[in-house]
C-alpha cells in the first residue's frame, strides 16, 4: 500500500441501532485498519435530522464498545461541521463548479417519465435559472469524462456521471447539505486514506471522486464490502426492521461476521475473550478472502 499512514473510518448514520449488516461494515473497516497498523475513526453522520432516531447515535457507540470496537480519537459529529461544508460549497461556487437549481422533484420525475431515467438530472438549470424561477438547491456540474477507480475488492469501476446521475445535489431544497458533500469534506479533513464500507455505496463513489477532484482533495483507496441481505434478498436495515445486534454473546456474533466476510476463523476464536478475539482476528485478516460480490446472505 502507499506511504501515507493508514487511516480508516466507520461512518454510521444514526437512523436506527446497529444491526448485523452495519456491524459487518464496522468489523471490516476496523480489522482492515488494525491489520495495517492503522487508525480507525468513528464519524457520526447525523446530517439529516428528519431521518434520524433520537438516541440512535449513543446507542450505536455503546454497541461498538460492547463489541470491543474501540476507535481512535474523538467521534466527529457531522451536525457540528456545517461551517466546513459551507466553506467547501463556497469554494466550489467561486470556481464555477456549481449552479443553483429551481427544479422540484415532481418536475424532474415528469421529465423522467418522458425519458425513462428517473434518477438522472436532465440539466434544466445548467445554463441559468428559467425566468421567474427561484433557486431551491445547488448542484455540481459533473465532468463529461468517465470517473474510474480500482476497488480493492470489487475491481475496476467506471462511471459516466453525465449519463448515470447527471449534475447532482450538494445542498438540498430544505437547506441541508447533501451526504456526498459532507462525506468528501470530512474524509479529507480527517485525512482518511482507506474507505471500507458497504457495496450499497459503490454507486455514489464516482460522485464523491468527482467532488474530490474539483476540491483538490486526494482520493482514498476504496474497498466495498458485500452487503448482508435476508432470505428475500433485502438489505438489512431500518426499512425491513432489522433487529439490533445482540451484544450478550459478542464473540459468537463476531465469529458469524468473520464467516460472512470469508475469513477463516482463527483457532480458539470462538472461546476467547473479546480482547483475544480481536488480536487473533487482526493477525488472521485477509481482505482478499472477502467474497467479491455486492451481497452476502445473513447468518
Ligand atoms: N453514513 C453512511 C451510511 O450509514 C455511510 C457513509 C460512508 O461510509 O461513506 O450508509
PDB file of C-alpha atoms and ligand atoms in Angstrom:
ATOM      1  CA  UNK A   1       0.000   0.000   0.000  1.00  0.00           C
ATOM      2  CA  UNK A   2       1.103   3.635  -0.064  1.00  0.00           C
ATOM      3  CA  UNK A   3       3.378   5.529   2.312  1.00  0.00           C
ATOM      4  CA  UNK A   4       0.582   7.576   3.834  1.00  0.00           C
ATOM      5  CA  UNK A   5      -0.163   6.133   7.244  1.00  0.00           C
ATOM      6  CA  UNK A   6      -3.394   4.139   7.059  1.00  0.00           C
ATOM      7  CA  UNK A   7      -6.430   5.926   8.477  1.00  0.00           C
ATOM      8  CA  UNK A   8      -9.782   4.244   8.155  1.00  0.00           C
ATOM      9  CA  UNK A   9     -13.209   5.074   9.465  1.00  0.00           C
ATOM     10  CA  UNK A  10     -16.684   3.808  10.203  1.00  0.00           C
ATOM     11  CA  UNK A  11     -19.366   6.370   9.434  1.00  0.00           C
ATOM     12  CA  UNK A  12     -22.811   5.260  10.611  1.00  0.00           C
ATOM     13  CA  UNK A  13     -25.960   7.317  10.129  1.00  0.00           C
ATOM     14  CA  UNK A  14     -27.986   7.349  13.356  1.00  0.00           C
ATOM     15  CA  UNK A  15     -31.191   6.207  11.681  1.00  0.00           C
ATOM     16  CA  UNK A  16     -31.517   3.169  13.970  1.00  0.00           C
ATOM     17  CA  UNK A  17     -29.489   0.757  16.096  1.00  0.00           C
ATOM     18  CA  UNK A  18     -26.543  -1.250  14.796  1.00  0.00           C
ATOM     19  CA  UNK A  19     -27.808  -4.430  13.095  1.00  0.00           C
ATOM     20  CA  UNK A  20     -25.848  -7.408  11.782  1.00  0.00           C
ATOM     21  CA  UNK A  21     -25.249  -5.655   8.434  1.00  0.00           C
ATOM     22  CA  UNK A  22     -23.853  -2.441   9.912  1.00  0.00           C
ATOM     23  CA  UNK A  23     -21.785  -4.487  12.387  1.00  0.00           C
ATOM     24  CA  UNK A  24     -20.203  -6.241   9.396  1.00  0.00           C
ATOM     25  CA  UNK A  25     -19.193  -2.877   7.902  1.00  0.00           C
ATOM     26  CA  UNK A  26     -17.772  -1.786  11.260  1.00  0.00           C
ATOM     27  CA  UNK A  27     -15.801  -5.038  11.679  1.00  0.00           C
ATOM     28  CA  UNK A  28     -14.489  -4.991   8.086  1.00  0.00           C
ATOM     29  CA  UNK A  29     -13.225  -1.426   8.349  1.00  0.00           C
ATOM     30  CA  UNK A  30     -11.830  -1.999  11.852  1.00  0.00           C
ATOM     31  CA  UNK A  31      -9.904  -5.180  11.009  1.00  0.00           C
ATOM     32  CA  UNK A  32      -8.536  -3.780   7.763  1.00  0.00           C
ATOM     33  CA  UNK A  33      -7.253  -0.730   9.660  1.00  0.00           C
ATOM     34  CA  UNK A  34      -5.776  -2.713  12.536  1.00  0.00           C
ATOM     35  CA  UNK A  35      -4.191  -5.275  10.192  1.00  0.00           C
ATOM     36  CA  UNK A  36      -2.393  -2.342   8.512  1.00  0.00           C
ATOM     37  CA  UNK A  37      -1.349  -0.933  11.895  1.00  0.00           C
ATOM     38  CA  UNK A  38      -3.636   1.921  11.050  1.00  0.00           C
ATOM     39  CA  UNK A  39      -6.001   4.171  12.913  1.00  0.00           C
ATOM     40  CA  UNK A  40      -9.739   3.627  12.943  1.00  0.00           C
ATOM     41  CA  UNK A  41     -12.030   6.615  13.451  1.00  0.00           C
ATOM     42  CA  UNK A  42     -15.760   6.810  14.013  1.00  0.00           C
ATOM     43  CA  UNK A  43     -17.771   9.588  12.402  1.00  0.00           C
ATOM     44  CA  UNK A  44     -21.420  10.049  13.243  1.00  0.00           C
ATOM     45  CA  UNK A  45     -23.267  11.066  10.094  1.00  0.00           C
ATOM     46  CA  UNK A  46     -26.060  12.987  11.806  1.00  0.00           C
ATOM     47  CA  UNK A  47     -26.628  15.286   8.892  1.00  0.00           C
ATOM     48  CA  UNK A  48     -30.247  14.597   8.142  1.00  0.00           C
ATOM     49  CA  UNK A  49     -32.405  15.138  11.270  1.00  0.00           C
ATOM     50  CA  UNK A  50     -35.701  14.075   9.609  1.00  0.00           C
ATOM     51  CA  UNK A  51     -34.258  10.582   9.047  1.00  0.00           C
ATOM     52  CA  UNK A  52     -32.676  10.216  12.476  1.00  0.00           C
ATOM     53  CA  UNK A  53     -33.945   8.311  15.506  1.00  0.00           C
ATOM     54  CA  UNK A  54     -33.433  10.016  18.884  1.00  0.00           C
ATOM     55  CA  UNK A  55     -30.847   8.160  20.951  1.00  0.00           C
ATOM     56  CA  UNK A  56     -29.557   6.102  17.992  1.00  0.00           C
ATOM     57  CA  UNK A  57     -26.134   7.794  17.881  1.00  0.00           C
ATOM     58  CA  UNK A  58     -25.353   6.947  21.526  1.00  0.00           C
ATOM     59  CA  UNK A  59     -26.840   3.519  21.117  1.00  0.00           C
ATOM     60  CA  UNK A  60     -24.545   2.781  18.139  1.00  0.00           C
ATOM     61  CA  UNK A  61     -21.480   3.956  20.078  1.00  0.00           C
ATOM     62  CA  UNK A  62     -22.373   1.822  23.114  1.00  0.00           C
ATOM     63  CA  UNK A  63     -22.883  -1.186  20.866  1.00  0.00           C
ATOM     64  CA  UNK A  64     -19.474  -0.679  19.215  1.00  0.00           C
ATOM     65  CA  UNK A  65     -17.917  -0.536  22.680  1.00  0.00           C
ATOM     66  CA  UNK A  66     -19.745  -3.680  23.784  1.00  0.00           C
ATOM     67  CA  UNK A  67     -18.141  -5.488  20.826  1.00  0.00           C
ATOM     68  CA  UNK A  68     -14.702  -4.168  21.756  1.00  0.00           C
ATOM     69  CA  UNK A  69     -14.585  -1.988  18.635  1.00  0.00           C
ATOM     70  CA  UNK A  70     -12.524   0.794  20.195  1.00  0.00           C
ATOM     71  CA  UNK A  71     -11.977   3.813  17.995  1.00  0.00           C
ATOM     72  CA  UNK A  72      -9.102   6.287  17.932  1.00  0.00           C
ATOM     73  CA  UNK A  73      -9.601   9.918  18.910  1.00  0.00           C
ATOM     74  CA  UNK A  74     -12.907  11.687  19.358  1.00  0.00           C
ATOM     75  CA  UNK A  75     -16.061  10.846  17.449  1.00  0.00           C
ATOM     76  CA  UNK A  76     -16.679  13.502  14.787  1.00  0.00           C
ATOM     77  CA  UNK A  77     -20.330  14.587  14.502  1.00  0.00           C
ATOM     78  CA  UNK A  78     -21.417  15.919  11.127  1.00  0.00           C
ATOM     79  CA  UNK A  79     -24.010  18.087  12.871  1.00  0.00           C
ATOM     80  CA  UNK A  80     -21.065  20.167  14.162  1.00  0.00           C
ATOM     81  CA  UNK A  81     -19.454  20.548  10.755  1.00  0.00           C
ATOM     82  CA  UNK A  82     -21.798  22.905   8.882  1.00  0.00           C
ATOM     83  CA  UNK A  83     -19.185  25.657   8.621  1.00  0.00           C
ATOM     84  CA  UNK A  84     -16.777  23.280   6.855  1.00  0.00           C
ATOM     85  CA  UNK A  85     -19.457  22.155   4.382  1.00  0.00           C
ATOM     86  CA  UNK A  86     -20.431  25.767   3.713  1.00  0.00           C
ATOM     87  CA  UNK A  87     -16.785  26.710   3.081  1.00  0.00           C
ATOM     88  CA  UNK A  88     -16.400  23.844   0.590  1.00  0.00           C
ATOM     89  CA  UNK A  89     -19.617  24.839  -1.135  1.00  0.00           C
ATOM     90  CA  UNK A  90     -18.409  28.436  -1.422  1.00  0.00           C
ATOM     91  CA  UNK A  91     -15.089  27.237  -2.862  1.00  0.00           C
ATOM     92  CA  UNK A  92     -16.990  25.246  -5.480  1.00  0.00           C
ATOM     93  CA  UNK A  93     -19.344  28.126  -6.225  1.00  0.00           C
ATOM     94  CA  UNK A  94     -16.441  30.537  -6.630  1.00  0.00           C
ATOM     95  CA  UNK A  95     -14.786  28.230  -9.171  1.00  0.00           C
ATOM     96  CA  UNK A  96     -17.984  27.943 -11.216  1.00  0.00           C
ATOM     97  CA  UNK A  97     -18.316  24.231 -10.483  1.00  0.00           C
ATOM     98  CA  UNK A  98     -21.884  24.550  -9.177  1.00  0.00           C
ATOM     99  CA  UNK A  99     -25.137  26.201 -10.155  1.00  0.00           C
ATOM    100  CA  UNK A 100     -28.436  26.986  -8.459  1.00  0.00           C
ATOM    101  CA  UNK A 101     -31.343  24.784  -9.469  1.00  0.00           C
ATOM    102  CA  UNK A 102     -35.058  25.578  -9.324  1.00  0.00           C
ATOM    103  CA  UNK A 103     -36.414  22.144 -10.244  1.00  0.00           C
ATOM    104  CA  UNK A 104     -38.757  20.280  -7.953  1.00  0.00           C
ATOM    105  CA  UNK A 105     -38.645  16.509  -7.623  1.00  0.00           C
ATOM    106  CA  UNK A 106     -42.001  16.349  -9.391  1.00  0.00           C
ATOM    107  CA  UNK A 107     -40.657  18.281 -12.384  1.00  0.00           C
ATOM    108  CA  UNK A 108     -37.649  16.005 -12.628  1.00  0.00           C
ATOM    109  CA  UNK A 109     -39.896  12.955 -12.395  1.00  0.00           C
ATOM    110  CA  UNK A 110     -42.206  14.341 -15.064  1.00  0.00           C
ATOM    111  CA  UNK A 111     -39.192  14.768 -17.311  1.00  0.00           C
ATOM    112  CA  UNK A 112     -38.038  11.257 -16.427  1.00  0.00           C
ATOM    113  CA  UNK A 113     -41.448   9.934 -17.430  1.00  0.00           C
ATOM    114  CA  UNK A 114     -40.566  11.078 -20.934  1.00  0.00           C
ATOM    115  CA  UNK A 115     -37.029   9.713 -20.977  1.00  0.00           C
ATOM    116  CA  UNK A 116     -37.368   6.726 -18.636  1.00  0.00           C
ATOM    117  CA  UNK A 117     -34.370   7.669 -16.475  1.00  0.00           C
ATOM    118  CA  UNK A 118     -35.758   8.767 -13.103  1.00  0.00           C
ATOM    119  CA  UNK A 119     -32.535   9.435 -11.216  1.00  0.00           C
ATOM    120  CA  UNK A 120     -30.728  11.429 -13.887  1.00  0.00           C
ATOM    121  CA  UNK A 121     -30.955  15.182 -13.694  1.00  0.00           C
ATOM    122  CA  UNK A 122     -31.677  16.464 -17.203  1.00  0.00           C
ATOM    123  CA  UNK A 123     -29.676  19.676 -16.762  1.00  0.00           C
ATOM    124  CA  UNK A 124     -32.629  22.072 -16.952  1.00  0.00           C
ATOM    125  CA  UNK A 125     -30.970  24.846 -14.880  1.00  0.00           C
ATOM    126  CA  UNK A 126     -27.373  24.237 -16.001  1.00  0.00           C
ATOM    127  CA  UNK A 127     -27.208  27.355 -18.171  1.00  0.00           C
ATOM    128  CA  UNK A 128     -29.179  29.539 -15.727  1.00  0.00           C
ATOM    129  CA  UNK A 129     -32.459  29.604 -13.842  1.00  0.00           C
ATOM    130  CA  UNK A 130     -35.546  29.724 -16.054  1.00  0.00           C
ATOM    131  CA  UNK A 131     -37.192  33.174 -15.993  1.00  0.00           C
ATOM    132  CA  UNK A 132     -39.263  33.812 -12.907  1.00  0.00           C
ATOM    133  CA  UNK A 133     -37.963  30.791 -11.003  1.00  0.00           C
ATOM    134  CA  UNK A 134     -36.125  30.896  -7.685  1.00  0.00           C
ATOM    135  CA  UNK A 135     -33.193  28.680  -6.660  1.00  0.00           C
ATOM    136  CA  UNK A 136     -34.078  25.728  -4.444  1.00  0.00           C
ATOM    137  CA  UNK A 137     -30.942  23.600  -4.420  1.00  0.00           C
ATOM    138  CA  UNK A 138     -27.308  23.735  -5.524  1.00  0.00           C
ATOM    139  CA  UNK A 139     -25.899  21.195  -7.999  1.00  0.00           C
ATOM    140  CA  UNK A 140     -22.409  20.192  -9.096  1.00  0.00           C
ATOM    141  CA  UNK A 141     -21.649  20.310 -12.823  1.00  0.00           C
ATOM    142  CA  UNK A 142     -20.362  16.794 -13.382  1.00  0.00           C
ATOM    143  CA  UNK A 143     -17.468  16.266 -15.793  1.00  0.00           C
ATOM    144  CA  UNK A 144     -18.098  14.778 -19.237  1.00  0.00           C
ATOM    145  CA  UNK A 145     -15.230  12.349 -18.746  1.00  0.00           C
ATOM    146  CA  UNK A 146     -15.572   8.943 -17.076  1.00  0.00           C
ATOM    147  CA  UNK A 147     -14.597   8.512 -13.452  1.00  0.00           C
ATOM    148  CA  UNK A 148     -12.647   5.338 -12.758  1.00  0.00           C
ATOM    149  CA  UNK A 149     -11.211   3.745  -9.691  1.00  0.00           C
ATOM    150  CA  UNK A 150      -9.953   0.305  -8.670  1.00  0.00           C
ATOM    151  CA  UNK A 151     -11.919  -1.025  -5.765  1.00  0.00           C
ATOM    152  CA  UNK A 152      -9.712  -3.386  -3.751  1.00  0.00           C
ATOM    153  CA  UNK A 153     -12.476  -5.999  -3.772  1.00  0.00           C
ATOM    154  CA  UNK A 154     -14.997  -5.173  -6.486  1.00  0.00           C
ATOM    155  CA  UNK A 155     -12.354  -4.436  -9.124  1.00  0.00           C
ATOM    156  CA  UNK A 156     -12.282  -1.714 -11.745  1.00  0.00           C
ATOM    157  CA  UNK A 157     -15.290   0.607 -11.699  1.00  0.00           C
ATOM    158  CA  UNK A 158     -16.000   3.081 -14.476  1.00  0.00           C
ATOM    159  CA  UNK A 159     -18.831   5.596 -14.265  1.00  0.00           C
ATOM    160  CA  UNK A 160     -20.009   8.129 -16.809  1.00  0.00           C
ATOM    161  CA  UNK A 161     -21.574  10.552 -14.343  1.00  0.00           C
ATOM    162  CA  UNK A 162     -23.074  12.731 -17.063  1.00  0.00           C
ATOM    163  CA  UNK A 163     -25.171   9.759 -18.220  1.00  0.00           C
ATOM    164  CA  UNK A 164     -25.556   7.897 -14.939  1.00  0.00           C
ATOM    165  CA  UNK A 165     -26.526  10.597 -12.417  1.00  0.00           C
ATOM    166  CA  UNK A 166     -26.270  13.919 -14.166  1.00  0.00           C
ATOM    167  CA  UNK A 167     -25.448  17.023 -12.112  1.00  0.00           C
ATOM    168  CA  UNK A 168     -26.119  16.034  -8.517  1.00  0.00           C
ATOM    169  CA  UNK A 169     -27.223  17.990  -5.461  1.00  0.00           C
ATOM    170  CA  UNK A 170     -24.791  19.444  -2.930  1.00  0.00           C
ATOM    171  CA  UNK A 171     -27.283  21.498  -0.937  1.00  0.00           C
ATOM    172  CA  UNK A 172     -30.844  20.348  -0.803  1.00  0.00           C
ATOM    173  CA  UNK A 173     -34.020  22.391  -1.163  1.00  0.00           C
ATOM    174  CA  UNK A 174     -34.591  22.024   2.611  1.00  0.00           C
ATOM    175  CA  UNK A 175     -31.211  23.712   3.200  1.00  0.00           C
ATOM    176  CA  UNK A 176     -29.426  20.547   4.363  1.00  0.00           C
ATOM    177  CA  UNK A 177     -26.017  19.659   2.951  1.00  0.00           C
ATOM    178  CA  UNK A 178     -26.009  16.541   0.804  1.00  0.00           C
ATOM    179  CA  UNK A 179     -24.329  13.390   2.081  1.00  0.00           C
ATOM    180  CA  UNK A 180     -21.934  13.382  -0.930  1.00  0.00           C
ATOM    181  CA  UNK A 181     -20.535  16.782   0.024  1.00  0.00           C
ATOM    182  CA  UNK A 182     -20.259  16.088   3.753  1.00  0.00           C
ATOM    183  CA  UNK A 183     -18.565  12.731   3.338  1.00  0.00           C
ATOM    184  CA  UNK A 184     -15.952  14.105   0.925  1.00  0.00           C
ATOM    185  CA  UNK A 185     -15.195  17.145   3.089  1.00  0.00           C
ATOM    186  CA  UNK A 186     -14.889  15.019   6.228  1.00  0.00           C
ATOM    187  CA  UNK A 187     -12.820  12.226   4.683  1.00  0.00           C
ATOM    188  CA  UNK A 188     -10.334  14.875   3.536  1.00  0.00           C
ATOM    189  CA  UNK A 189     -10.386  16.792   6.831  1.00  0.00           C
ATOM    190  CA  UNK A 190      -9.806  13.550   8.763  1.00  0.00           C
ATOM    191  CA  UNK A 191      -7.028  12.516   6.386  1.00  0.00           C
ATOM    192  CA  UNK A 192      -8.720   9.215   5.606  1.00  0.00           C
ATOM    193  CA  UNK A 193      -6.564   7.026   3.376  1.00  0.00           C
ATOM    194  CA  UNK A 194      -8.850   3.992   3.192  1.00  0.00           C
ATOM    195  CA  UNK A 195     -12.604   3.709   2.937  1.00  0.00           C
ATOM    196  CA  UNK A 196     -14.031   0.281   3.738  1.00  0.00           C
ATOM    197  CA  UNK A 197     -17.834   0.345   3.614  1.00  0.00           C
ATOM    198  CA  UNK A 198     -20.867  -1.461   2.200  1.00  0.00           C
ATOM    199  CA  UNK A 199     -21.285  -2.048  -1.518  1.00  0.00           C
ATOM    200  CA  UNK A 200     -24.641  -0.239  -1.348  1.00  0.00           C
ATOM    201  CA  UNK A 201     -22.441   2.875  -1.513  1.00  0.00           C
ATOM    202  CA  UNK A 202     -20.438   1.731  -4.539  1.00  0.00           C
ATOM    203  CA  UNK A 203     -22.637   3.731  -6.892  1.00  0.00           C
ATOM    204  CA  UNK A 204     -22.008   7.028  -5.088  1.00  0.00           C
ATOM    205  CA  UNK A 205     -18.243   6.613  -5.105  1.00  0.00           C
ATOM    206  CA  UNK A 206     -17.853   8.175  -8.553  1.00  0.00           C
ATOM    207  CA  UNK A 207     -19.775  11.259  -7.402  1.00  0.00           C
ATOM    208  CA  UNK A 208     -17.504  11.510  -4.387  1.00  0.00           C
ATOM    209  CA  UNK A 209     -14.362  11.170  -6.516  1.00  0.00           C
ATOM    210  CA  UNK A 210     -15.648  13.888  -8.877  1.00  0.00           C
ATOM    211  CA  UNK A 211     -16.068  16.164  -5.870  1.00  0.00           C
ATOM    212  CA  UNK A 212     -12.606  15.309  -4.520  1.00  0.00           C
ATOM    213  CA  UNK A 213     -11.168  16.236  -7.887  1.00  0.00           C
ATOM    214  CA  UNK A 214     -12.807  19.660  -8.085  1.00  0.00           C
ATOM    215  CA  UNK A 215     -11.979  20.415  -4.461  1.00  0.00           C
ATOM    216  CA  UNK A 216      -8.342  19.364  -4.964  1.00  0.00           C
ATOM    217  CA  UNK A 217      -8.503  16.577  -2.352  1.00  0.00           C
ATOM    218  CA  UNK A 218      -6.683  13.243  -2.601  1.00  0.00           C
ATOM    219  CA  UNK A 219      -8.755  10.168  -3.476  1.00  0.00           C
ATOM    220  CA  UNK A 220      -8.593   7.451  -0.823  1.00  0.00           C
ATOM    221  CA  UNK A 221      -8.418   3.741  -1.608  1.00  0.00           C
ATOM    222  CA  UNK A 222     -11.791   2.001  -1.596  1.00  0.00           C
ATOM    223  CA  UNK A 223     -12.936  -1.439  -0.566  1.00  0.00           C
ATOM    224  CA  UNK A 224     -16.667  -2.059  -0.838  1.00  0.00           C
ATOM    225  CA  UNK A 225     -17.816  -4.959   1.318  1.00  0.00           C
ATOM    226  CA  UNK A 226     -20.734  -7.135   0.325  1.00  0.00           C
ATOM    227  CA  UNK A 227     -23.967  -6.035   1.965  1.00  0.00           C
ATOM    228  CA  UNK A 228     -25.853  -8.522   4.143  1.00  0.00           C
ATOM    229  CA  UNK A 229     -29.255  -9.481   2.706  1.00  0.00           C
ATOM    230  CA  UNK A 230     -32.067 -11.576   4.189  1.00  0.00           C
ATOM    231  CA  UNK A 231     -33.653 -14.642   2.576  1.00  0.00           C
ATOM    232  CA  UNK A 232     -35.842 -12.355   0.434  1.00  0.00           C
ATOM    233  CA  UNK A 233     -32.767 -10.520  -0.853  1.00  0.00           C
ATOM    234  CA  UNK A 234     -33.488  -7.273   1.068  1.00  0.00           C
ATOM    235  CA  UNK A 235     -30.633  -5.359   2.630  1.00  0.00           C
ATOM    236  CA  UNK A 236     -30.742  -5.447   6.436  1.00  0.00           C
ATOM    237  CA  UNK A 237     -31.730  -2.121   7.910  1.00  0.00           C
ATOM    238  CA  UNK A 238     -34.456   0.101   9.115  1.00  0.00           C
ATOM    239  CA  UNK A 239     -36.694  -0.495   6.083  1.00  0.00           C
ATOM    240  CA  UNK A 240     -37.121  -4.161   6.935  1.00  0.00           C
ATOM    241  CA  UNK A 241     -36.988  -3.526  10.700  1.00  0.00           C
ATOM    242  CA  UNK A 242     -33.782  -5.483  11.254  1.00  0.00           C
ATOM    243  CA  UNK A 243     -33.245  -6.118  14.951  1.00  0.00           C
ATOM    244  CA  UNK A 244     -30.480  -4.529  16.937  1.00  0.00           C
ATOM    245  CA  UNK A 245     -27.497  -6.831  17.050  1.00  0.00           C
ATOM    246  CA  UNK A 246     -27.351  -8.772  20.336  1.00  0.00           C
ATOM    247  CA  UNK A 247     -24.316  -7.950  22.471  1.00  0.00           C
ATOM    248  CA  UNK A 248     -24.727 -10.755  25.019  1.00  0.00           C
ATOM    249  CA  UNK A 249     -22.737 -13.328  23.054  1.00  0.00           C
ATOM    250  CA  UNK A 250     -20.423 -10.839  21.403  1.00  0.00           C
ATOM    251  CA  UNK A 251     -17.695 -13.299  20.365  1.00  0.00           C
ATOM    252  CA  UNK A 252     -20.201 -15.737  18.812  1.00  0.00           C
ATOM    253  CA  UNK A 253     -21.765 -12.919  16.809  1.00  0.00           C
ATOM    254  CA  UNK A 254     -18.342 -11.694  15.721  1.00  0.00           C
ATOM    255  CA  UNK A 255     -17.433 -15.198  14.525  1.00  0.00           C
ATOM    256  CA  UNK A 256     -20.561 -15.122  12.325  1.00  0.00           C
ATOM    257  CA  UNK A 257     -19.423 -11.759  10.946  1.00  0.00           C
ATOM    258  CA  UNK A 258     -15.966 -13.173  10.155  1.00  0.00           C
ATOM    259  CA  UNK A 259     -17.574 -16.090   8.359  1.00  0.00           C
ATOM    260  CA  UNK A 260     -19.740 -13.749   6.286  1.00  0.00           C
ATOM    261  CA  UNK A 261     -16.528 -11.886   5.435  1.00  0.00           C
ATOM    262  CA  UNK A 262     -14.963 -15.124   4.160  1.00  0.00           C
ATOM    263  CA  UNK A 263     -12.286 -15.155   6.866  1.00  0.00           C
ATOM    264  CA  UNK A 264     -11.001 -18.435   8.239  1.00  0.00           C
ATOM    265  CA  UNK A 265     -11.827 -18.468  11.922  1.00  0.00           C
ATOM    266  CA  UNK A 266      -8.609 -18.341  13.902  1.00  0.00           C
ATOM    267  CA  UNK A 267      -8.200 -21.361  16.156  1.00  0.00           C
ATOM    268  CA  UNK A 268      -9.761 -20.788  19.554  1.00  0.00           C
ATOM    269  CA  UNK A 269     -11.500 -17.595  18.407  1.00  0.00           C
ATOM    270  CA  UNK A 270     -14.955 -18.832  19.396  1.00  0.00           C
ATOM    271  CA  UNK A 271     -13.958 -19.451  23.016  1.00  0.00           C
ATOM    272  CA  UNK A 272     -11.700 -16.452  23.526  1.00  0.00           C
ATOM    273  CA  UNK A 273     -12.216 -13.209  25.385  1.00  0.00           C
ATOM    274  CA  UNK A 274     -13.104 -10.161  23.283  1.00  0.00           C
ATOM    275  CA  UNK A 275      -9.584  -8.822  23.575  1.00  0.00           C
ATOM    276  CA  UNK A 276      -8.023 -12.101  22.430  1.00  0.00           C
ATOM    277  CA  UNK A 277     -10.606 -12.433  19.689  1.00  0.00           C
ATOM    278  CA  UNK A 278      -9.535  -9.089  18.170  1.00  0.00           C
ATOM    279  CA  UNK A 279      -5.883  -9.888  18.334  1.00  0.00           C
ATOM    280  CA  UNK A 280      -6.433 -13.309  16.653  1.00  0.00           C
ATOM    281  CA  UNK A 281      -8.793 -11.855  14.044  1.00  0.00           C
ATOM    282  CA  UNK A 282      -6.425  -8.986  13.231  1.00  0.00           C
ATOM    283  CA  UNK A 283      -3.499 -11.345  12.661  1.00  0.00           C
ATOM    284  CA  UNK A 284      -5.659 -13.654  10.525  1.00  0.00           C
ATOM    285  CA  UNK A 285      -7.318 -10.858   8.475  1.00  0.00           C
ATOM    286  CA  UNK A 286      -7.065 -11.356   4.701  1.00  0.00           C
ATOM    287  CA  UNK A 287      -9.070  -8.800   2.774  1.00  0.00           C
ATOM    288  CA  UNK A 288      -8.620 -10.831  -0.417  1.00  0.00           C
ATOM    289  CA  UNK A 289     -10.738 -13.626   1.106  1.00  0.00           C
ATOM    290  CA  UNK A 290     -13.858 -11.432   1.313  1.00  0.00           C
ATOM    291  CA  UNK A 291     -16.405 -12.554  -1.291  1.00  0.00           C
ATOM    292  CA  UNK A 292     -16.039 -10.049  -4.193  1.00  0.00           C
ATOM    293  CA  UNK A 293     -19.799  -9.736  -4.510  1.00  0.00           C
ATOM    294  CA  UNK A 294     -22.304  -6.977  -3.817  1.00  0.00           C
ATOM    295  CA  UNK A 295     -24.281  -9.077  -1.310  1.00  0.00           C
ATOM    296  CA  UNK A 296     -23.848 -11.958   1.158  1.00  0.00           C
ATOM    297  CA  UNK A 297     -26.651 -13.862   2.899  1.00  0.00           C
ATOM    298  CA  UNK A 298     -27.494 -13.184   6.530  1.00  0.00           C
ATOM    299  CA  UNK A 299     -26.118 -15.723   9.071  1.00  0.00           C
TER     300      UNK A 299
HETATM  301  N1  LIG B   1     -23.403   7.128   6.677  1.00  0.00           N
HETATM  302  C1  LIG B   1     -23.449   6.222   5.559  1.00  0.00           C
HETATM  303  C2  LIG B   1     -24.383   5.097   5.860  1.00  0.00           C
HETATM  304  O1  LIG B   1     -24.604   4.775   7.013  1.00  0.00           O
HETATM  305  C3  LIG B   1     -22.106   5.603   5.267  1.00  0.00           C
HETATM  306  C4  LIG B   1     -21.161   6.576   4.736  1.00  0.00           C
HETATM  307  C5  LIG B   1     -19.831   6.025   4.282  1.00  0.00           C
HETATM  308  O2  LIG B   1     -19.331   5.028   4.838  1.00  0.00           O
HETATM  309  O3  LIG B   1     -19.282   6.629   3.387  1.00  0.00           O
HETATM  310  O4  LIG B   1     -24.885   4.487   4.937  1.00  0.00           O
END
